[in-house]
mmCIF file of C-alpha atoms in Angstrom:
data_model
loop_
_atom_site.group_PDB
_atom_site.id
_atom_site.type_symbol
_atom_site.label_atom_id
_atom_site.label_comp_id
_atom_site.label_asym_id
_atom_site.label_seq_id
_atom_site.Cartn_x
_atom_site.Cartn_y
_atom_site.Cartn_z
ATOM 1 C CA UNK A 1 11.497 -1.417 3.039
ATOM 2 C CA UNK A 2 12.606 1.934 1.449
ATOM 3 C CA UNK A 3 11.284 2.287 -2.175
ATOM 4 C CA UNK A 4 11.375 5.037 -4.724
ATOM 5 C CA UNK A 5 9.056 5.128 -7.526
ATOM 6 C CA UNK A 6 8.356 7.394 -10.655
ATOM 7 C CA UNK A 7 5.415 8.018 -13.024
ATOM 8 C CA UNK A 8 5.743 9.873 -16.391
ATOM 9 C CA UNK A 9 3.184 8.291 -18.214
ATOM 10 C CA UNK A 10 0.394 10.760 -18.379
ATOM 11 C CA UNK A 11 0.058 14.895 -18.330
ATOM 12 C CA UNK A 12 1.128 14.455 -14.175
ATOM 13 C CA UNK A 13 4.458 13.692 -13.771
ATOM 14 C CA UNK A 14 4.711 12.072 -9.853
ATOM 15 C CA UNK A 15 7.327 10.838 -7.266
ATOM 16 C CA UNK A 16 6.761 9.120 -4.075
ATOM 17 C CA UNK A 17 8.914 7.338 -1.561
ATOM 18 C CA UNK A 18 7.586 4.468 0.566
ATOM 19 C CA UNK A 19 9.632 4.091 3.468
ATOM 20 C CA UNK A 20 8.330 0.961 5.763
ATOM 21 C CA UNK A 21 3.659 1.255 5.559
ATOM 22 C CA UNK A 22 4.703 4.764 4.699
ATOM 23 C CA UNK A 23 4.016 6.460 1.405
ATOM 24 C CA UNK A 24 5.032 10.799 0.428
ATOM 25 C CA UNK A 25 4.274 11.471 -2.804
ATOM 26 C CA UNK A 26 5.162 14.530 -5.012
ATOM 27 C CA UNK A 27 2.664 15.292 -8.372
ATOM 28 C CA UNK A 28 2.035 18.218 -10.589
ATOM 29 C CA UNK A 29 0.337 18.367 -13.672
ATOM 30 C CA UNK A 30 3.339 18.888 -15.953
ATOM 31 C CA UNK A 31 2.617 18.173 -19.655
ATOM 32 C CA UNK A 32 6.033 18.196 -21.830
ATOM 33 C CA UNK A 33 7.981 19.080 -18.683
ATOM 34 C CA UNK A 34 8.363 15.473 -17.041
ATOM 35 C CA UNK A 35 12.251 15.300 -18.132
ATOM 36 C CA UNK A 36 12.709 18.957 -17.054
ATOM 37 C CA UNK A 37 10.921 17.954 -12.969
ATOM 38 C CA UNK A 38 11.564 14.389 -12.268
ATOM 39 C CA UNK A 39 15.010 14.289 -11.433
ATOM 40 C CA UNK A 40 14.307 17.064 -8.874
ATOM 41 C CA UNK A 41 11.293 15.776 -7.607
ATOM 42 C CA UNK A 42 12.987 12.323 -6.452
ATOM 43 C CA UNK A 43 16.116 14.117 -4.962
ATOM 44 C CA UNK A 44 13.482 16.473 -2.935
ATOM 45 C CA UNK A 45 11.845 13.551 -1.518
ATOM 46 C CA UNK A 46 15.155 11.553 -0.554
ATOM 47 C CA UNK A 47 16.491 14.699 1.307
ATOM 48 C CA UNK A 48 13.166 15.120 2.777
ATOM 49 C CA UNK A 49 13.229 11.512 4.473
ATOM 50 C CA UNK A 50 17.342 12.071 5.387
ATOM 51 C CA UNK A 51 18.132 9.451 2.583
ATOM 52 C CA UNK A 52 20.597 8.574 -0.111
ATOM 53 C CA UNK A 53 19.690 6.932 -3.581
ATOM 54 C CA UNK A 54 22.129 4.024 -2.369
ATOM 55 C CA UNK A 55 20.342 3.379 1.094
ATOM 56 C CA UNK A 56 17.371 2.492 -0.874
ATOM 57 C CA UNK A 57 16.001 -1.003 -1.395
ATOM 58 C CA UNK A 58 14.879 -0.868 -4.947
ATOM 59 C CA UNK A 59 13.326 1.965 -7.465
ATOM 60 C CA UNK A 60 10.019 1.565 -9.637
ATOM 61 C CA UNK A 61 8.717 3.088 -12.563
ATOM 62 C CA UNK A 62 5.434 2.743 -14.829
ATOM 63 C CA UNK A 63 6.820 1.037 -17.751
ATOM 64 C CA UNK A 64 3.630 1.745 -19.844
ATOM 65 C CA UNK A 65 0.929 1.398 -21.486
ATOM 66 C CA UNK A 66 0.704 5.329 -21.820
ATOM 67 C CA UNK A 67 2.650 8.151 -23.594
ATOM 68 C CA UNK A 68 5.539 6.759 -25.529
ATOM 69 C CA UNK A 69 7.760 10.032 -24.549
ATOM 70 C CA UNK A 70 6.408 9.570 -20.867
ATOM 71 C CA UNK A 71 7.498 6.417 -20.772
ATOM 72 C CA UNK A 72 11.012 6.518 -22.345
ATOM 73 C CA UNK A 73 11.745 9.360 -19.832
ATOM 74 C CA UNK A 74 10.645 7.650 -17.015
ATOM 75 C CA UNK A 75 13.065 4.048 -18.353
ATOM 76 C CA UNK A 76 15.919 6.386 -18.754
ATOM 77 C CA UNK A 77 15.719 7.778 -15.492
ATOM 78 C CA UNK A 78 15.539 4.330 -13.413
ATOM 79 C CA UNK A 79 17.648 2.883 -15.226
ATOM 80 C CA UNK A 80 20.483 5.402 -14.947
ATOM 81 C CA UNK A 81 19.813 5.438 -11.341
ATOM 82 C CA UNK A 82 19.522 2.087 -10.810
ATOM 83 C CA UNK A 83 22.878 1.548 -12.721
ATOM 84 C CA UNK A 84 24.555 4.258 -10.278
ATOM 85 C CA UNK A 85 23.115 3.155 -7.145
ATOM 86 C CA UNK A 86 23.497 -0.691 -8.135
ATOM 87 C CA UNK A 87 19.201 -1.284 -7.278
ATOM 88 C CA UNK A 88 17.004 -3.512 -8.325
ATOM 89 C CA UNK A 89 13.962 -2.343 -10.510
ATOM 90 C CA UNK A 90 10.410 -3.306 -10.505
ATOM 91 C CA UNK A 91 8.354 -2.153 -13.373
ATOM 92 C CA UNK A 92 4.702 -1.444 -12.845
ATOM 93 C CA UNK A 93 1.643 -1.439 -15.436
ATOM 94 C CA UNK A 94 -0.077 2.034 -15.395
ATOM 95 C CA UNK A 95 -3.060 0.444 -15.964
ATOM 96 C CA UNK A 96 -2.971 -1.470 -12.472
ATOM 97 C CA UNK A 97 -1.757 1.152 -10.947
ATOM 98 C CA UNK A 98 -4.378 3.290 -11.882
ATOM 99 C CA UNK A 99 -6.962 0.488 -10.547
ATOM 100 C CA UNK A 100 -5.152 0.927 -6.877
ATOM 101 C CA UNK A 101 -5.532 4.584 -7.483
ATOM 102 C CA UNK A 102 -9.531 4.174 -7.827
ATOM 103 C CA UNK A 103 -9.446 1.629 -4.769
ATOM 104 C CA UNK A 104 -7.127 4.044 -2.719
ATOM 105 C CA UNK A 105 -9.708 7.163 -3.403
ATOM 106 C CA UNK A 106 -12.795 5.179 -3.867
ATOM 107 C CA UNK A 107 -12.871 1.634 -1.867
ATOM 108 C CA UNK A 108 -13.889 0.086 -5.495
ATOM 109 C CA UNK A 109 -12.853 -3.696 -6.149
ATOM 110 C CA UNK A 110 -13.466 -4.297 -9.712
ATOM 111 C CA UNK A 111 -11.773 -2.181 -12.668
ATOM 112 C CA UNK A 112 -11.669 -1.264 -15.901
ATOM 113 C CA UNK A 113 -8.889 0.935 -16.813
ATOM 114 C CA UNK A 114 -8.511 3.067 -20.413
ATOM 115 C CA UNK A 115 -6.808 4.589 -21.548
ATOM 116 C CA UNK A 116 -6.752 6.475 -25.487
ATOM 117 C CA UNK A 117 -4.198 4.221 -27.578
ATOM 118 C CA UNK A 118 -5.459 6.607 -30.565
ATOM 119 C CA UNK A 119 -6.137 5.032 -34.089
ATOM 120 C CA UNK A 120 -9.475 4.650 -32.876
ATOM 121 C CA UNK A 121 -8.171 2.041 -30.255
ATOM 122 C CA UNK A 122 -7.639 1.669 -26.389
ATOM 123 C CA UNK A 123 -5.320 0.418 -24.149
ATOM 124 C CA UNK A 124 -7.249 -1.847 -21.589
ATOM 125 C CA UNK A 125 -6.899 -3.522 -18.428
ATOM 126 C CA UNK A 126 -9.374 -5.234 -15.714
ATOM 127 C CA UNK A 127 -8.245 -5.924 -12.206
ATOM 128 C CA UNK A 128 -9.437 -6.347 -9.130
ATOM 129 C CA UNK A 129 -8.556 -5.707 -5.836
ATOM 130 C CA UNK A 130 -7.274 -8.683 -3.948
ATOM 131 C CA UNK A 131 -7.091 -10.062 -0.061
ATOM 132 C CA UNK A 132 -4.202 -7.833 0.450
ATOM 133 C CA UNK A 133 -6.126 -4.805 -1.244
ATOM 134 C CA UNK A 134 -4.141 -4.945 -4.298
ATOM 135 C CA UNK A 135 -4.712 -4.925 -8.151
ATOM 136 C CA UNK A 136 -4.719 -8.225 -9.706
ATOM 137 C CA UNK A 137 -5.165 -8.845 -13.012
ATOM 138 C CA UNK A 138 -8.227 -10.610 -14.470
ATOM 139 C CA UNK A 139 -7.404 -11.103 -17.987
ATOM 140 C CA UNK A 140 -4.349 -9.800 -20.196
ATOM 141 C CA UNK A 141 -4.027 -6.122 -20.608
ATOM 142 C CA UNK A 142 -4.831 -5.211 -24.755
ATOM 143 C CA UNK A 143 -4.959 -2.878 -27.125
ATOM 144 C CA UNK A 144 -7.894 -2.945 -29.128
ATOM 145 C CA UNK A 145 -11.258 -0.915 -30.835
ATOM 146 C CA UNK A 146 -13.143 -0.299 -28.008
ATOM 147 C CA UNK A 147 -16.161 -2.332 -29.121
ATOM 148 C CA UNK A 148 -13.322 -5.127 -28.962
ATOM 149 C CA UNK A 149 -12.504 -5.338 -25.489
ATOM 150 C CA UNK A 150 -12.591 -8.460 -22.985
ATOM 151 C CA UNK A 151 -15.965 -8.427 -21.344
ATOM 152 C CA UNK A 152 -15.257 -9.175 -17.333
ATOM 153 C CA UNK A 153 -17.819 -11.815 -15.850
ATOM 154 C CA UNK A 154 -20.096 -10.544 -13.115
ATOM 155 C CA UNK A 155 -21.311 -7.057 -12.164
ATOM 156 C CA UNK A 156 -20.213 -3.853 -10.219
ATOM 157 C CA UNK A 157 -17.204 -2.991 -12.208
ATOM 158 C CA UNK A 158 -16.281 0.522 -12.118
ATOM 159 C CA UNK A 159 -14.235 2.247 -15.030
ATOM 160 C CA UNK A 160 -11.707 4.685 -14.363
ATOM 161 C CA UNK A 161 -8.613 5.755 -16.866
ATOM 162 C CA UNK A 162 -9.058 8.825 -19.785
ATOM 163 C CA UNK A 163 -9.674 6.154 -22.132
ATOM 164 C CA UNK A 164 -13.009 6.536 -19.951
ATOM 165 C CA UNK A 165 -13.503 10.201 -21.517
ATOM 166 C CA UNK A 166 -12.826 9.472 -25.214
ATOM 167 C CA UNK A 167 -14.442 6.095 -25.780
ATOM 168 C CA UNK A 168 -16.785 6.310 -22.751
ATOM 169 C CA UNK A 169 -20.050 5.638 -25.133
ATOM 170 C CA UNK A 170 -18.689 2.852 -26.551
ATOM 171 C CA UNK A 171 -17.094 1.003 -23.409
ATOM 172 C CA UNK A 172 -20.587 1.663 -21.886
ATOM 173 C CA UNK A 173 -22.112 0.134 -24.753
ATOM 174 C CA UNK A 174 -19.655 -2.743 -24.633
ATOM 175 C CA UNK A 175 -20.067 -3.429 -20.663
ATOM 176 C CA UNK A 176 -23.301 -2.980 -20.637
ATOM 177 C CA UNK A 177 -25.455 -3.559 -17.071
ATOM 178 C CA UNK A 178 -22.159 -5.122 -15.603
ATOM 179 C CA UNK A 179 -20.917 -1.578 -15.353
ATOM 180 C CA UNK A 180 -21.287 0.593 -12.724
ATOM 181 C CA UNK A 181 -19.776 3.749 -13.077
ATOM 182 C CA UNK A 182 -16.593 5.517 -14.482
ATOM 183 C CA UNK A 183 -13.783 8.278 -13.121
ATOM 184 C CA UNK A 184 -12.116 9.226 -16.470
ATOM 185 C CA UNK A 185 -10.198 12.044 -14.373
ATOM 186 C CA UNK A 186 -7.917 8.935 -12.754
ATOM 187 C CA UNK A 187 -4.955 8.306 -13.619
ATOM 188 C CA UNK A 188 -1.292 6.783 -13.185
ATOM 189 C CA UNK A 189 0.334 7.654 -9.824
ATOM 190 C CA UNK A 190 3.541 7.119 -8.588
ATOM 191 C CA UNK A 191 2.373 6.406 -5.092
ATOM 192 C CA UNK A 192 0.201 3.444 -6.221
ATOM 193 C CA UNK A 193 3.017 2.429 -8.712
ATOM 194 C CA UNK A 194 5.357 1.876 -5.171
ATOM 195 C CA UNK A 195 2.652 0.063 -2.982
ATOM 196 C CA UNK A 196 2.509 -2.532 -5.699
ATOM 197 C CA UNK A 197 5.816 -2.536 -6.269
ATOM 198 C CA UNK A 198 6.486 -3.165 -2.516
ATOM 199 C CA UNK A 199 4.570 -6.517 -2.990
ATOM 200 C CA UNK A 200 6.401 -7.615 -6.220
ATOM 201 C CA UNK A 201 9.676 -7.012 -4.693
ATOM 202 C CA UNK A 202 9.123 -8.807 -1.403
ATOM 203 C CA UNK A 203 7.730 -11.575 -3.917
ATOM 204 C CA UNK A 204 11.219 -11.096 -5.715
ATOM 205 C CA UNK A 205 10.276 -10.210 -8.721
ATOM 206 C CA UNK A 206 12.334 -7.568 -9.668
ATOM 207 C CA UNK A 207 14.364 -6.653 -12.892
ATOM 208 C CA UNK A 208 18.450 -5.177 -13.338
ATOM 209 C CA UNK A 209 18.733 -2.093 -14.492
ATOM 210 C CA UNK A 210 19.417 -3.710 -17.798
ATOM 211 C CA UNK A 211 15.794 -5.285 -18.082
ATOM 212 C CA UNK A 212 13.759 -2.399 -16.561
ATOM 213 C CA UNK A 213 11.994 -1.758 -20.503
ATOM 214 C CA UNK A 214 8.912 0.062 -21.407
ATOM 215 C CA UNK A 215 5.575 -1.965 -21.994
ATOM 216 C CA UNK A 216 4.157 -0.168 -25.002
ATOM 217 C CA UNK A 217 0.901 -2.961 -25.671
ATOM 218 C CA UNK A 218 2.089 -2.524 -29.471
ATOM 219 C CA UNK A 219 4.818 -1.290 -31.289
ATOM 220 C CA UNK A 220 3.223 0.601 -34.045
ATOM 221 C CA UNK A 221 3.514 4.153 -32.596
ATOM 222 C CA UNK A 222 2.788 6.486 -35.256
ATOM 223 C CA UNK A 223 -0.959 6.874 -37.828
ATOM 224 C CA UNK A 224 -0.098 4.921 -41.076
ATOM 225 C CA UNK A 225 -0.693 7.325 -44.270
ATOM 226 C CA UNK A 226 -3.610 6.823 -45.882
#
């Protein structure tokens, strides 16, 4: 299987090709740049492996929750490549991706992602990580206050997202003794984006270009005046 994936969803912007149980990603910590670097970071990697957009088996992309720019630039890109190169796309949460990040760094098996929805709110996920060691999700992803959020059942869950930095005394409060610790450095990563993509595409679940859409949790984007 060859599979490119992006990630523009956070203050990294990454790329990374899986070609076969093989996985080279490219990240740098890019804020307000992502449109400016991705293009060139995919292209790098495909001449780097001796390939051609067109070779490829199918492109991913994390199609949200995150930042609404991040995430329109990273649509627009897949899907105009996609269209060109006539690929399938699979879209990826960024907040299960960021729970196969934690497992990939950390061997944990039950997450929490965050991440800061702002108003006062978060955008929350809770996975864990399956017999194939991937992210499976437990209960719907929402966006809610953070003394609001689904309660998993059972202990040892680890938390891991920004969300994590800004609302960590709340969550905590929230989770109480069935958390066990939190990483609010992780986040979204375009390698993690293609291993589960991998899966979902030899599942065939896969979108057209057409249908590859941002996931924004809700659509109100902007404060309401007081």
């Amino acid at each position: 299987m060859k599979l490119l994936a992006i990630d523009t969803s956070n203050e990294t912007c990454s790329a990374a090709l899986l070609v076969d149980q093989g996985v080279v990603q490219e990240l740098t910590l890019a804020p307000r740049r992502h449109g400016e670097l991705i293009l060139g970071m995919m292209q790098r990697l495909l001449e780097q492996a001796g390939l051609e957009l067109r070779t490829l088996d199918a492109l991913a992309f994390g199609c949200g929750p995150g930042s609404f720019t991040g995430i329109r630039i990273a649509t627009s890109v897949i899907q105009g490549a996609a269209f060109g190169a006539e690929l399938p796309v699979v879209p990826v949460s960024t907040l299960a991706a960021m729970a196969q990040g934690q497992f990939r760094r950390e061997g944990q098996r039950r997450l929490l992602t965050a991440l800061d929805a702002r108003m006062d709110e978060v955008y929350w996920g809770c996975y864990e990580i399956g017999a194939r060691d991937l992210a499976e999700l437990c209960c719907a992803e929402q966006v809610c206050a953070p003394d609001r959020v689904t309660r998993p059942t059972g202990d040892g869950w680890q938390g891991v997202g920004p969300g994590w930095g800004v609302h960590g005394e709340v969550l905590t409060e929230r989770l109480g003794p069935a958390l066990s610790g939190t990483n609010p450095d992780g986040v979204c990563e375009a390698q993690d984006i293609a291993l589960l993509a991998a899966a979902e595409l030899t599942a065939g679940r896969w979108v057209p270009a057409e249908q590859a859409l941002p996931v924004y949790l809700r659509d109100r984007v902007t404060q309401a005046p007081a």
